[in-house]
CSV table of C-alpha atoms in Angstrom, one decimal:
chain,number,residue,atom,x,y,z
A,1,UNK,CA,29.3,-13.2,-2.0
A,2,UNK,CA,25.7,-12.4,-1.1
A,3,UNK,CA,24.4,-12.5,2.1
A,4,UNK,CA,21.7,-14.9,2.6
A,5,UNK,CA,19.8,-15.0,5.6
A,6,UNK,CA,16.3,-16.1,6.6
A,7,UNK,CA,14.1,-13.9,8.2
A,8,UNK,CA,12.8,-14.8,11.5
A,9,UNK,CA,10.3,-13.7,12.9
A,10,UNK,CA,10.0,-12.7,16.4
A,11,UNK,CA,7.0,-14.1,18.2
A,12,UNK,CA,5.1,-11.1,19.8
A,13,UNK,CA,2.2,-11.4,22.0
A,14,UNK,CA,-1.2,-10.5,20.5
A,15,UNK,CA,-4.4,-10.7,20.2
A,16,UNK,CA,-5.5,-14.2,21.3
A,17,UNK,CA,-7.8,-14.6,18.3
A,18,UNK,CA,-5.7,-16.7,16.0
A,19,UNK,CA,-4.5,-15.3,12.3
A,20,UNK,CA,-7.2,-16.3,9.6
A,21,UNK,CA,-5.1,-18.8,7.0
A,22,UNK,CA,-5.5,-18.4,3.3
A,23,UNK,CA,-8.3,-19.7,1.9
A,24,UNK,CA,-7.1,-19.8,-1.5
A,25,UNK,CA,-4.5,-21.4,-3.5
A,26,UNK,CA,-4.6,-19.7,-7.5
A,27,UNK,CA,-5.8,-16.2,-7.9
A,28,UNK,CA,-8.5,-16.0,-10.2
A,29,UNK,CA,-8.3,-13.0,-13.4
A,30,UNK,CA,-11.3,-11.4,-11.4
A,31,UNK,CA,-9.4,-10.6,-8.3
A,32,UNK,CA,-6.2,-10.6,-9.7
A,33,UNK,CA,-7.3,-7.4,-11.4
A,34,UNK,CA,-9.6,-5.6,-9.1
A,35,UNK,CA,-6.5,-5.8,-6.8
A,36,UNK,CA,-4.2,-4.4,-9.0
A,37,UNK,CA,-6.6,-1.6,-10.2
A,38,UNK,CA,-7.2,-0.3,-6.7
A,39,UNK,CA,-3.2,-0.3,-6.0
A,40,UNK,CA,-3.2,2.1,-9.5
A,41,UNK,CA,-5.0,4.7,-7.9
A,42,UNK,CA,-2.1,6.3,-6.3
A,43,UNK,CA,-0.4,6.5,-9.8
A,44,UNK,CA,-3.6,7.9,-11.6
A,45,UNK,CA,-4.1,10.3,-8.7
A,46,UNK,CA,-0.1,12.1,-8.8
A,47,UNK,CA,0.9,11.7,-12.8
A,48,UNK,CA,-2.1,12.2,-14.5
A,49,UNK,CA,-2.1,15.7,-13.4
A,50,UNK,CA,1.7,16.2,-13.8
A,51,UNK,CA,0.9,17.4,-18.0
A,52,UNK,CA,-2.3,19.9,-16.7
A,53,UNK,CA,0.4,21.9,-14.1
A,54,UNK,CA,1.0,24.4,-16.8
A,55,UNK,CA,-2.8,25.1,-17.4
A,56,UNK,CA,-3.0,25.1,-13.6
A,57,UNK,CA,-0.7,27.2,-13.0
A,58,UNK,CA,-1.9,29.8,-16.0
A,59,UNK,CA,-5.2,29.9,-14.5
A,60,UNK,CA,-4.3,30.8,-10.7
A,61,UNK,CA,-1.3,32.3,-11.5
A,62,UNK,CA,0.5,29.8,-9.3
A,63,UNK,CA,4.4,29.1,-10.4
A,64,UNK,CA,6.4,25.9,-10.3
A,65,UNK,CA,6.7,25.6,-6.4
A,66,UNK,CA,3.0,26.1,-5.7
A,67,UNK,CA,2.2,23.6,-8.5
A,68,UNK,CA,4.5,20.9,-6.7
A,69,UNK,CA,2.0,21.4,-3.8
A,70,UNK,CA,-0.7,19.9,-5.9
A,71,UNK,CA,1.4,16.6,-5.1
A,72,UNK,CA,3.2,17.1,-1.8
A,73,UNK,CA,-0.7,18.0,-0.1
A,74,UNK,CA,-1.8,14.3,-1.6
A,75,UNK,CA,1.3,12.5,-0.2
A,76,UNK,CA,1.2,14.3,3.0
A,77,UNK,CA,-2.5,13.7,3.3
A,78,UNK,CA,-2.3,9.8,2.5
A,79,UNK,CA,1.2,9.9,4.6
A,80,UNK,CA,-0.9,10.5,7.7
A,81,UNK,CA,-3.8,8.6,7.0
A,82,UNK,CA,-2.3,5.8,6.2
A,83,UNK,CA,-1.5,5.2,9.7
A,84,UNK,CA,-5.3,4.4,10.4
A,85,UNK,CA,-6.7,2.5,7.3
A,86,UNK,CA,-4.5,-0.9,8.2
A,87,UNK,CA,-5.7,-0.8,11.4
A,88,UNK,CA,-9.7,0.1,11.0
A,89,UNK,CA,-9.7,-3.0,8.4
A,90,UNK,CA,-8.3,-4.9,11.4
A,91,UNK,CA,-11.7,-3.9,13.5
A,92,UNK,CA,-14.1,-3.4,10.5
A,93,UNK,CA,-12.9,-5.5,7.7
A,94,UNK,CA,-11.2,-5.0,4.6
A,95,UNK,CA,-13.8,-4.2,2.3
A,96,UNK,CA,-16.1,-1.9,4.3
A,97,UNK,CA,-12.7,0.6,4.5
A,98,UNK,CA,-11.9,-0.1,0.7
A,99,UNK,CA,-15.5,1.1,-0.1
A,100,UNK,CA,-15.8,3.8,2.2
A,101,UNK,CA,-12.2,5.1,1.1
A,102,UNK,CA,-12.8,5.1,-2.7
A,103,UNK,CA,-16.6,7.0,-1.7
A,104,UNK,CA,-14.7,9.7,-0.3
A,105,UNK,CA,-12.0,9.8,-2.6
A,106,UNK,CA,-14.9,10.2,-5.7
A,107,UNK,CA,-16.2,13.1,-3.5
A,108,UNK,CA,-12.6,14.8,-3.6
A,109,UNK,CA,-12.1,14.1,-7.4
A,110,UNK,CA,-15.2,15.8,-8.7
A,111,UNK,CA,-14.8,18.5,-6.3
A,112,UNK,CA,-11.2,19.3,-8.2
A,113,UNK,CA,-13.5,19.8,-11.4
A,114,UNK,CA,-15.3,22.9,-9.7
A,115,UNK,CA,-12.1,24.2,-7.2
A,116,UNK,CA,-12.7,27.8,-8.3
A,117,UNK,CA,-8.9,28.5,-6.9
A,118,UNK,CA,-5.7,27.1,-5.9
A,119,UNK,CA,-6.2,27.1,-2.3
A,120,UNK,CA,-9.4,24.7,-2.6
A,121,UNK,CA,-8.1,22.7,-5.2
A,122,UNK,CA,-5.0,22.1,-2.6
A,123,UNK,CA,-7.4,21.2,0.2
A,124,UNK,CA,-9.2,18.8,-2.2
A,125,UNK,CA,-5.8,17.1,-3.2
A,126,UNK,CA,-5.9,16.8,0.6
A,127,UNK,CA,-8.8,15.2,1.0
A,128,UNK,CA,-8.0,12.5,-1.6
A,129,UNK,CA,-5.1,11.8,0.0
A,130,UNK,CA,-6.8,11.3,3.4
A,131,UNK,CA,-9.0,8.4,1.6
A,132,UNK,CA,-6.9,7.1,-1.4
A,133,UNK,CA,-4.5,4.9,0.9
A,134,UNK,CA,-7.8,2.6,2.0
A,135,UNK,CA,-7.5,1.3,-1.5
A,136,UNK,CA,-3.9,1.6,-2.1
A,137,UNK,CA,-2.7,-0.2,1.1
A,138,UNK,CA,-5.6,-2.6,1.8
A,139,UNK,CA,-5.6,-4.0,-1.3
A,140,UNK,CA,-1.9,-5.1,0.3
A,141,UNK,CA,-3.2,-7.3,3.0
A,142,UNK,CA,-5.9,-8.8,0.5
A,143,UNK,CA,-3.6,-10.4,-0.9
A,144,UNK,CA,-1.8,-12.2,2.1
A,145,UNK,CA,-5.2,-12.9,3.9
A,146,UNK,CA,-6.0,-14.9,0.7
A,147,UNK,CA,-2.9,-16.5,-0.4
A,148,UNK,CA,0.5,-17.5,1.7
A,149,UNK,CA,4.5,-18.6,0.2
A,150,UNK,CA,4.9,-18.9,-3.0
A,151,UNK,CA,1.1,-18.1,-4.3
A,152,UNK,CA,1.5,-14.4,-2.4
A,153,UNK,CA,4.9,-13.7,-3.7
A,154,UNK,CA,3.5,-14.1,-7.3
A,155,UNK,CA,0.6,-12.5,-7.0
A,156,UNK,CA,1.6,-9.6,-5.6
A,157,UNK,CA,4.5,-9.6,-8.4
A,158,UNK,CA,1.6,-9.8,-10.9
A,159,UNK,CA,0.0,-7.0,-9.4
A,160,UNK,CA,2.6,-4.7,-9.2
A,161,UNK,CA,3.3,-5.6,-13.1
A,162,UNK,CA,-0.5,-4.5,-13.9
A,163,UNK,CA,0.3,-1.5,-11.3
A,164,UNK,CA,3.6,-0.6,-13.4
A,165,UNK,CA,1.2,0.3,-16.4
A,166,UNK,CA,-0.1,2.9,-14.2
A,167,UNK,CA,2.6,5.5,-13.9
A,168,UNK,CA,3.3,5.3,-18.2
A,169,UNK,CA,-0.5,5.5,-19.2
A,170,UNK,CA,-1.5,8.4,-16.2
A,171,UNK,CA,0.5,11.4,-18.0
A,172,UNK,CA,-0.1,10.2,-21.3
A,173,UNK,CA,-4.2,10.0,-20.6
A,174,UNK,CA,-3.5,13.7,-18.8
A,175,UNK,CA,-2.4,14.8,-22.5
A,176,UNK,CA,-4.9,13.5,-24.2
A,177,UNK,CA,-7.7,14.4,-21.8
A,178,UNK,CA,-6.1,18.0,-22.4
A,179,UNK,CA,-6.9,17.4,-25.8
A,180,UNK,CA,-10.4,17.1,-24.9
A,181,UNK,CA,-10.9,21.0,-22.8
A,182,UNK,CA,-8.9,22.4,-20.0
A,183,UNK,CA,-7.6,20.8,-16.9
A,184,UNK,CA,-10.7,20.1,-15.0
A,185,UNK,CA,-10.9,16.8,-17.6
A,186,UNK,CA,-8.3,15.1,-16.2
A,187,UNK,CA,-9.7,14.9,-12.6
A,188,UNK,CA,-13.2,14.0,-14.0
A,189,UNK,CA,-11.4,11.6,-16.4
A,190,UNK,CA,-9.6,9.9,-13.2
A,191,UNK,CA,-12.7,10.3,-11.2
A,192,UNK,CA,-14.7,7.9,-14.0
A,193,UNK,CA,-11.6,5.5,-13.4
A,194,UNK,CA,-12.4,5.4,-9.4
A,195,UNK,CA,-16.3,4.7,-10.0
A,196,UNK,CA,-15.2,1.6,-12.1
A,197,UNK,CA,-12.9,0.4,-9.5
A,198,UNK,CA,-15.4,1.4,-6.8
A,199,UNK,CA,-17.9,-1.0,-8.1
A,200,UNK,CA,-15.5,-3.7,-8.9
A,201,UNK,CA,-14.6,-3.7,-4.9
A,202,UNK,CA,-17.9,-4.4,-4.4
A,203,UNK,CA,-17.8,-7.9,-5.9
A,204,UNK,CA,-14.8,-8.4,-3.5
A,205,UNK,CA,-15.3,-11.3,-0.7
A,206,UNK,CA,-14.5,-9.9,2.4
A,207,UNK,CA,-11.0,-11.3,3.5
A,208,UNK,CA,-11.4,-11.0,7.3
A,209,UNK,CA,-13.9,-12.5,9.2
A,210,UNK,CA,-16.0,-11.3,12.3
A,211,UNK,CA,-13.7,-13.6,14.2
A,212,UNK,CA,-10.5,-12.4,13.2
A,213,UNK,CA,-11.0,-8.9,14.1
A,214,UNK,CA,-9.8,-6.7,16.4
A,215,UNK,CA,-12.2,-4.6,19.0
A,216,UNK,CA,-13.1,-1.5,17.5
A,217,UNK,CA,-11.8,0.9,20.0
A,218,UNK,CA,-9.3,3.9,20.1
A,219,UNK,CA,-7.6,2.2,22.9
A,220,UNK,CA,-7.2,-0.9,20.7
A,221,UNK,CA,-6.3,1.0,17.5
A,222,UNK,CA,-3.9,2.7,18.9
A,223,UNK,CA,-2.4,-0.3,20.9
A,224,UNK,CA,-1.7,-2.2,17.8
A,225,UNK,CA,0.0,0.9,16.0
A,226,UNK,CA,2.1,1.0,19.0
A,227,UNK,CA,2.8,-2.5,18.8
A,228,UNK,CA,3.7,-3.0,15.7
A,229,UNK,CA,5.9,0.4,15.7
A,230,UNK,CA,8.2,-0.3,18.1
A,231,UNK,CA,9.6,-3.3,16.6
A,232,UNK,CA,13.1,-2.7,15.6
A,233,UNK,CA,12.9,-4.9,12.6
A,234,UNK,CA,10.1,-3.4,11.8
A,235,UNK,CA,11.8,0.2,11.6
A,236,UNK,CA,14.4,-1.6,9.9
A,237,UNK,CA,12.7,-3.1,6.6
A,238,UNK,CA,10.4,-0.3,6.3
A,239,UNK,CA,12.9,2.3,6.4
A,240,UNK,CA,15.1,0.1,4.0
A,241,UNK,CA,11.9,-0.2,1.3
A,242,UNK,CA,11.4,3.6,1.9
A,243,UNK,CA,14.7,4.1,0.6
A,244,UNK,CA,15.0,1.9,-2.2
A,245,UNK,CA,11.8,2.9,-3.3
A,246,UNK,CA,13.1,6.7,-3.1
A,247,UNK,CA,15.5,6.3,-5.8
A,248,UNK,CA,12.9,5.5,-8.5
A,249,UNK,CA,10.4,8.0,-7.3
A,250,UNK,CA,12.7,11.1,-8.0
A,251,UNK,CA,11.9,11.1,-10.8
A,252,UNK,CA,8.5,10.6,-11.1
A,253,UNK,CA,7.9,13.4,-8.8
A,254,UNK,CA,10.3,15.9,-10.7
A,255,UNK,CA,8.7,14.5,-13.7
A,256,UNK,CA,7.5,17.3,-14.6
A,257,UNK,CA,10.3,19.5,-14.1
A,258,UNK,CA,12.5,16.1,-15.6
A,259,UNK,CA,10.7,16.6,-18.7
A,260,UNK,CA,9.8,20.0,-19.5
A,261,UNK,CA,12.3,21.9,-18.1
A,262,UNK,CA,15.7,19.7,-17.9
A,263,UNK,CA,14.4,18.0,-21.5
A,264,UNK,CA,12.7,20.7,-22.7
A,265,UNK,CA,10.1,19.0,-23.9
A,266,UNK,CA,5.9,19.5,-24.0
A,267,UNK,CA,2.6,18.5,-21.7
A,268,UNK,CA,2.0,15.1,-24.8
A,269,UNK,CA,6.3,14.1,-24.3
A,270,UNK,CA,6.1,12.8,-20.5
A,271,UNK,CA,6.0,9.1,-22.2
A,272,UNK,CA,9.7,9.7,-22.6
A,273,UNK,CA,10.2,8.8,-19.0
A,274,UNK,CA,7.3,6.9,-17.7
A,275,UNK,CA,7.5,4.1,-20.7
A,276,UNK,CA,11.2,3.5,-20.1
A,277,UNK,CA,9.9,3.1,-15.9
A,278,UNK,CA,6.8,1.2,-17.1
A,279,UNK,CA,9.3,-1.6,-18.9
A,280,UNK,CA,11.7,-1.7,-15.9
A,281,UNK,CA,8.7,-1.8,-13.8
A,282,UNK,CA,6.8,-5.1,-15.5
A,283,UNK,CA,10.5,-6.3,-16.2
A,284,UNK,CA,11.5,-6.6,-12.9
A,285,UNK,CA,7.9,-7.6,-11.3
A,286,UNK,CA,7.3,-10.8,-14.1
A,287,UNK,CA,11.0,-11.8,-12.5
A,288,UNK,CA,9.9,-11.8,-8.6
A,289,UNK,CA,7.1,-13.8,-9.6
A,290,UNK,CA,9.3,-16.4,-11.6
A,291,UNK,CA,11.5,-16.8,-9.0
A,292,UNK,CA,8.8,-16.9,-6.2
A,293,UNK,CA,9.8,-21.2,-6.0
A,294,UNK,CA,13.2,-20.8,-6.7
A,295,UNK,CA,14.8,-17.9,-4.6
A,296,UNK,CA,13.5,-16.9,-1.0
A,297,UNK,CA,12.9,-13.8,-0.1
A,298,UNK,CA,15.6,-12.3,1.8
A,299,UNK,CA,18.1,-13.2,-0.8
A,300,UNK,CA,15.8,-11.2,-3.5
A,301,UNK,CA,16.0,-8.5,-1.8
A,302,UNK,CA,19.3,-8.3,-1.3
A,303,UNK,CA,19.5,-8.8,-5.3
A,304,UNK,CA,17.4,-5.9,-5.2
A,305,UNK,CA,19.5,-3.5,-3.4
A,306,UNK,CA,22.6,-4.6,-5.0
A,307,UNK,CA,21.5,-3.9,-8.7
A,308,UNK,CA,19.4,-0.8,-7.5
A,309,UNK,CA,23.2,0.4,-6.1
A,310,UNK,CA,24.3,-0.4,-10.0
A,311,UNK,CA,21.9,1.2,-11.5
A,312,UNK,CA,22.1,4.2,-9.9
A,313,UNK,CA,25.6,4.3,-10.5
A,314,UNK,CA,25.2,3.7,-14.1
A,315,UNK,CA,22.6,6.5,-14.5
A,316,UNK,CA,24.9,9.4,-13.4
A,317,UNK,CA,27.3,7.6,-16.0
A,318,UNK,CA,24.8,8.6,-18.9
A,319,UNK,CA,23.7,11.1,-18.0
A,320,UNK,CA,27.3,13.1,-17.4
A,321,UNK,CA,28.4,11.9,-21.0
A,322,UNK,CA,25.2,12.9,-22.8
A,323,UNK,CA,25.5,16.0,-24.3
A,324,UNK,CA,23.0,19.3,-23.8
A,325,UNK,CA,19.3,18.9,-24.7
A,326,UNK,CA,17.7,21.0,-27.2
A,327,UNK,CA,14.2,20.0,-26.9
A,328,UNK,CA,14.3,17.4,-29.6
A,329,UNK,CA,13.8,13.8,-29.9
A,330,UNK,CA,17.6,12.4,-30.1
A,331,UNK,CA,20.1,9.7,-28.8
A,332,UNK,CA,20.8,12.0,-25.9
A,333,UNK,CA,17.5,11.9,-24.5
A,334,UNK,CA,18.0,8.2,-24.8
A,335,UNK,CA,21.1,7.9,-22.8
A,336,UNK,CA,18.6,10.4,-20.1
A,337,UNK,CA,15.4,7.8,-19.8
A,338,UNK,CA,17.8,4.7,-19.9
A,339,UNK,CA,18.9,5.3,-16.8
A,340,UNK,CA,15.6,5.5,-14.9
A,341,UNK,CA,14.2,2.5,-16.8
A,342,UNK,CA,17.6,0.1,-15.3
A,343,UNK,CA,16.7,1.4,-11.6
A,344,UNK,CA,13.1,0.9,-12.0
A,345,UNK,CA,13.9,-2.9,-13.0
A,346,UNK,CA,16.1,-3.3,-9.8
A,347,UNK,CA,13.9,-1.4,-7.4
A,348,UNK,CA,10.8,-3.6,-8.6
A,349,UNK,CA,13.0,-7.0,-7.6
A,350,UNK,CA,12.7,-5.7,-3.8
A,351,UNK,CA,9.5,-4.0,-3.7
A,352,UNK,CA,6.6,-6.7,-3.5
A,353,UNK,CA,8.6,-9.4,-1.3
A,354,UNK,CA,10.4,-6.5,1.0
A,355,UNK,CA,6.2,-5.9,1.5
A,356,UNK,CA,5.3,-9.5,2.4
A,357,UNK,CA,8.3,-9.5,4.8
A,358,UNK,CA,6.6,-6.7,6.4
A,359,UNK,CA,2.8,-8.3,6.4
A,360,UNK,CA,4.8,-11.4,7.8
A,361,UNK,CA,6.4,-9.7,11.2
A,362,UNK,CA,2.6,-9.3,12.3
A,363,UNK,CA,0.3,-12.2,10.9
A,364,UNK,CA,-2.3,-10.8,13.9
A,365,UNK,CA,-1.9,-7.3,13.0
A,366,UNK,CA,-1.6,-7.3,9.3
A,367,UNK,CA,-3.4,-4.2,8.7
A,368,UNK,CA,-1.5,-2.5,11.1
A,369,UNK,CA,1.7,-3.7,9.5
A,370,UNK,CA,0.8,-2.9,6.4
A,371,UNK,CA,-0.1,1.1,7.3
A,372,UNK,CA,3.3,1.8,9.3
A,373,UNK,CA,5.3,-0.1,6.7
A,374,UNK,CA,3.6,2.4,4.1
A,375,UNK,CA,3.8,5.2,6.0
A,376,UNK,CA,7.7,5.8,6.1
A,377,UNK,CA,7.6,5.9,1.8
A,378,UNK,CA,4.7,7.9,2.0
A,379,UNK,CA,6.3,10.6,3.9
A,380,UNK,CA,9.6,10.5,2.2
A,381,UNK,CA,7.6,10.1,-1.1
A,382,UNK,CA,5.8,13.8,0.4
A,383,UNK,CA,8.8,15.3,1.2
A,384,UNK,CA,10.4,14.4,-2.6
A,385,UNK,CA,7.6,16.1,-4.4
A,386,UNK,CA,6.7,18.8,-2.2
A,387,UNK,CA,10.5,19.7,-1.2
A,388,UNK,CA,13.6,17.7,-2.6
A,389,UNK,CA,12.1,17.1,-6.1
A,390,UNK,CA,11.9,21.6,-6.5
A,391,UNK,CA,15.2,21.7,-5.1
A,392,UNK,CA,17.9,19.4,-6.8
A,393,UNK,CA,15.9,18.6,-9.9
A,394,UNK,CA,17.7,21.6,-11.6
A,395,UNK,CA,19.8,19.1,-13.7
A,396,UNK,CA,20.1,15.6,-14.7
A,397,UNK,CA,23.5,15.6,-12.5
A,398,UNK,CA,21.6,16.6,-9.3
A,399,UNK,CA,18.9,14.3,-10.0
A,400,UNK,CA,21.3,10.9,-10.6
A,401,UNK,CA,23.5,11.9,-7.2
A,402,UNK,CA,20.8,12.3,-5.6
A,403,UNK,CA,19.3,8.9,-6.6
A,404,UNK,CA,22.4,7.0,-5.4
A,405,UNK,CA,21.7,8.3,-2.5
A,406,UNK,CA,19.0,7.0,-1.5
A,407,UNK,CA,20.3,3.9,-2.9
A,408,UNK,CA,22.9,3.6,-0.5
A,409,UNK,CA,20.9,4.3,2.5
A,410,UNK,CA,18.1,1.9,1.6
A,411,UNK,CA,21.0,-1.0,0.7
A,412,UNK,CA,22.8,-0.2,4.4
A,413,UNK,CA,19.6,-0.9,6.2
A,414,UNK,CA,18.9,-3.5,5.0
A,415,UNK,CA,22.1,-5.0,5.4
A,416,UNK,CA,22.0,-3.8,9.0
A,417,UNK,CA,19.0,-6.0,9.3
A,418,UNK,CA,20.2,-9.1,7.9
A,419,UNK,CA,23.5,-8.4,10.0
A,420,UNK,CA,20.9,-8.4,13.3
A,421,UNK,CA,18.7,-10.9,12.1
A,422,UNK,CA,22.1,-13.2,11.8
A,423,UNK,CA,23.7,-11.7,15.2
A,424,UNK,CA,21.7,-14.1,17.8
A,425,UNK,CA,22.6,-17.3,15.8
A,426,UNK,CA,26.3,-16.6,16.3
């Protein structure tokens, strides 16, 4: 039987300016959009340069290890930063810190196109990192300044199946940018992208009025962090998403050891695993937001976890009865992007309301919220590219174990919160 439970949320002292309600009841095409383009810029900054790596590498002489830096320095980067975005659009306002984030993220993208070595296209990577998460993660409190219940489940479910096109199209646009010259296209090609969206942001109202701000101090800044990160059920949730999410990133961050060297396939065959995720993604998204009237939160979740737990499972099935690859297109690579696509599906019934539950513990500090409940992913998400992804993604065996792991840690948090939620009611 599941577990259902309703969140509560515990009343914490803040600020004494009062939350600012939604203003808004539908989300307009416009919006819906531009929101879900700025959330795609993570995606189009990590796999569009997964099919370059080997022209990368060629150039600087830089092997496999060093290549995976490329991604770890980005997640690292936005990992850290992300701490401070949610909380300077608390004191300045949403869109000043989307526009000022995606200005210095254009300066980091065309200065990839000159890095004359690895080193200084490593500290650019940096330096997108430090800016991309303004976009990324307050695009995420957009959406529940403007819209509460229902309205904000669906909408963030519609954006996250607009952002699930992301991670298919970035490796296939890397090929075919490829086509075009040597690496250095891809980063102008994604830097083009982040102009578009740039000016797009622009036509964005601002979400957070003068009133509802915070003071912009360090004192302050750094009050609210510490606020909102001491909360238990705070640690809880966004330890639990960081988790969950875990075991469907693997394998985009191996992906390009998952495809080239475990499939043996080329730079143009990386839709073999992102359009499999793509379909699970957008599958399991357009369900969140059919059920947004039907099923609270908590108990989607929970549906969530459970399935992602199954799915998992189910992967290391396929992929221990598949037989060798060869480099060639066959059932047996089937049985190997199936597996992905199934936990993709049951990670994206969790992700966008396990992120409302966070933006909901803090309705005064949503900014702040919204950056610490980012910033355990992001550093896990770091730590998979740069460390995990190098060492275990030396078969499809490793990869699928190592998946259910994270499964299992992400479901017994969660658990552990509704069992503490539930506790003082008993």
């Amino acid at each position: 039987m599941l577990l259902r439970i309703d969140l509560v949320t515990t009343p914490f002292p803040t600020s004494h300016v009062p939350p600012v309600p939604p203003r808004r009841r539908k989300a307009g095409a416009r919006i819906t959009l531009t929101l879900a383009s700025l959330a795609m810029i993570g995606p189009f900054t990590i796999d569009t340069v997964f099919p370059a790596f080997t022209r990368i590498g060629e150039e600087f002489g830089s092997d496999a290890v060093a290549l995976q830096q490329l991604v770890a320095a980005y997640l690292a980067a936005f990992a850290i930063m992300s701490i401070f975005h949610g909380p300077l659009s608390d004191a300045l306002g949403r869109k000043k810190v989307m526009i000022g984030g995606l200005t210095i993220y254009l300066i980091g993208m065309f200065g990839c196109v000159l890095a004359p070595s690895m080193g200084t296209l490593i500290l650019l990577r940096v330096l997108q990192g430090m800016s991309a998460g303004a976009a990324t993660i307050v695009s995420r409190v957009v959406i529940r300044d403007m819209f509460s219940g229902s309205e904000a489940q669906r909408l963030m479910a519609q954006v996250m199946m607009i952002f699930s096109v992301a991670p298919a199209i970035a490796p296939i646009l890397g090929g075919w940018l490829l086509l075009l010259g040597d690496w250095r296209w891809v980063f102008g090609g994604v830097g083009l992208y982040a102009l578009v969206v740039l000016i797009a942001t622009t036509r964005l109202p601002e979400t957070l009025p003068r009133e509802g701000r915070t003071p912009l101090r360090v004192g302050a800044l750094l009050g609210s962090l510490w606020h909102v990160g001491r909360s238990p059920v705070m640690l809880r949730i966004a330890a639990a998403s960081a988790f969950g999410f875990a075991s469907q990133f693997l394998f985009i961050a191996s992906a390009s050891l998952f495809v080239v060297n475990l499939l043996g396939l080329g730079e143009q065959d990386f839709w073999v695993l992102f359009v499999p995720l793509i379909i699970g993604m957008i599958s399991g998204s357009f369900i969140v937001g059919r059920v947004a009237d039907l099923m609270d939160r908590s108990r989607l979740i929970t549906l969530g976890f459970l399935g992602t737990l199954a799915s998992t499972v189910v992967n290391l099935v396929l992929v221990s009865i598949a037989p060798d690859f060869t480099g060639g297109l066959s059932w047996s690579l089937l049985l190997a992007a199936i597996g992905p696509m199934l936990i993709a599906f049951t990670v994206a019934l969790l992700f966008a309301p396990i992120q409302l539950e966070v933006l909901d513990l803090f309705p005064h500090e949503r900014g702040a919220a919204a950056s610490l409940g980012t910033f355990f992913g992001l550093v896990l998400n770091a730590l998979l590219a740069g460390l995990i992804a190098p060492l275990i993604a030396v078969s499809l065996t490793a990869l699928a174990v190592t998946s259910i792991a994270f499964a299992v840690l992400g479901a017994t948090l969660w658990i552990w919160h509704l069992l503490a939620v539930r506790a003082p009611r008993t």
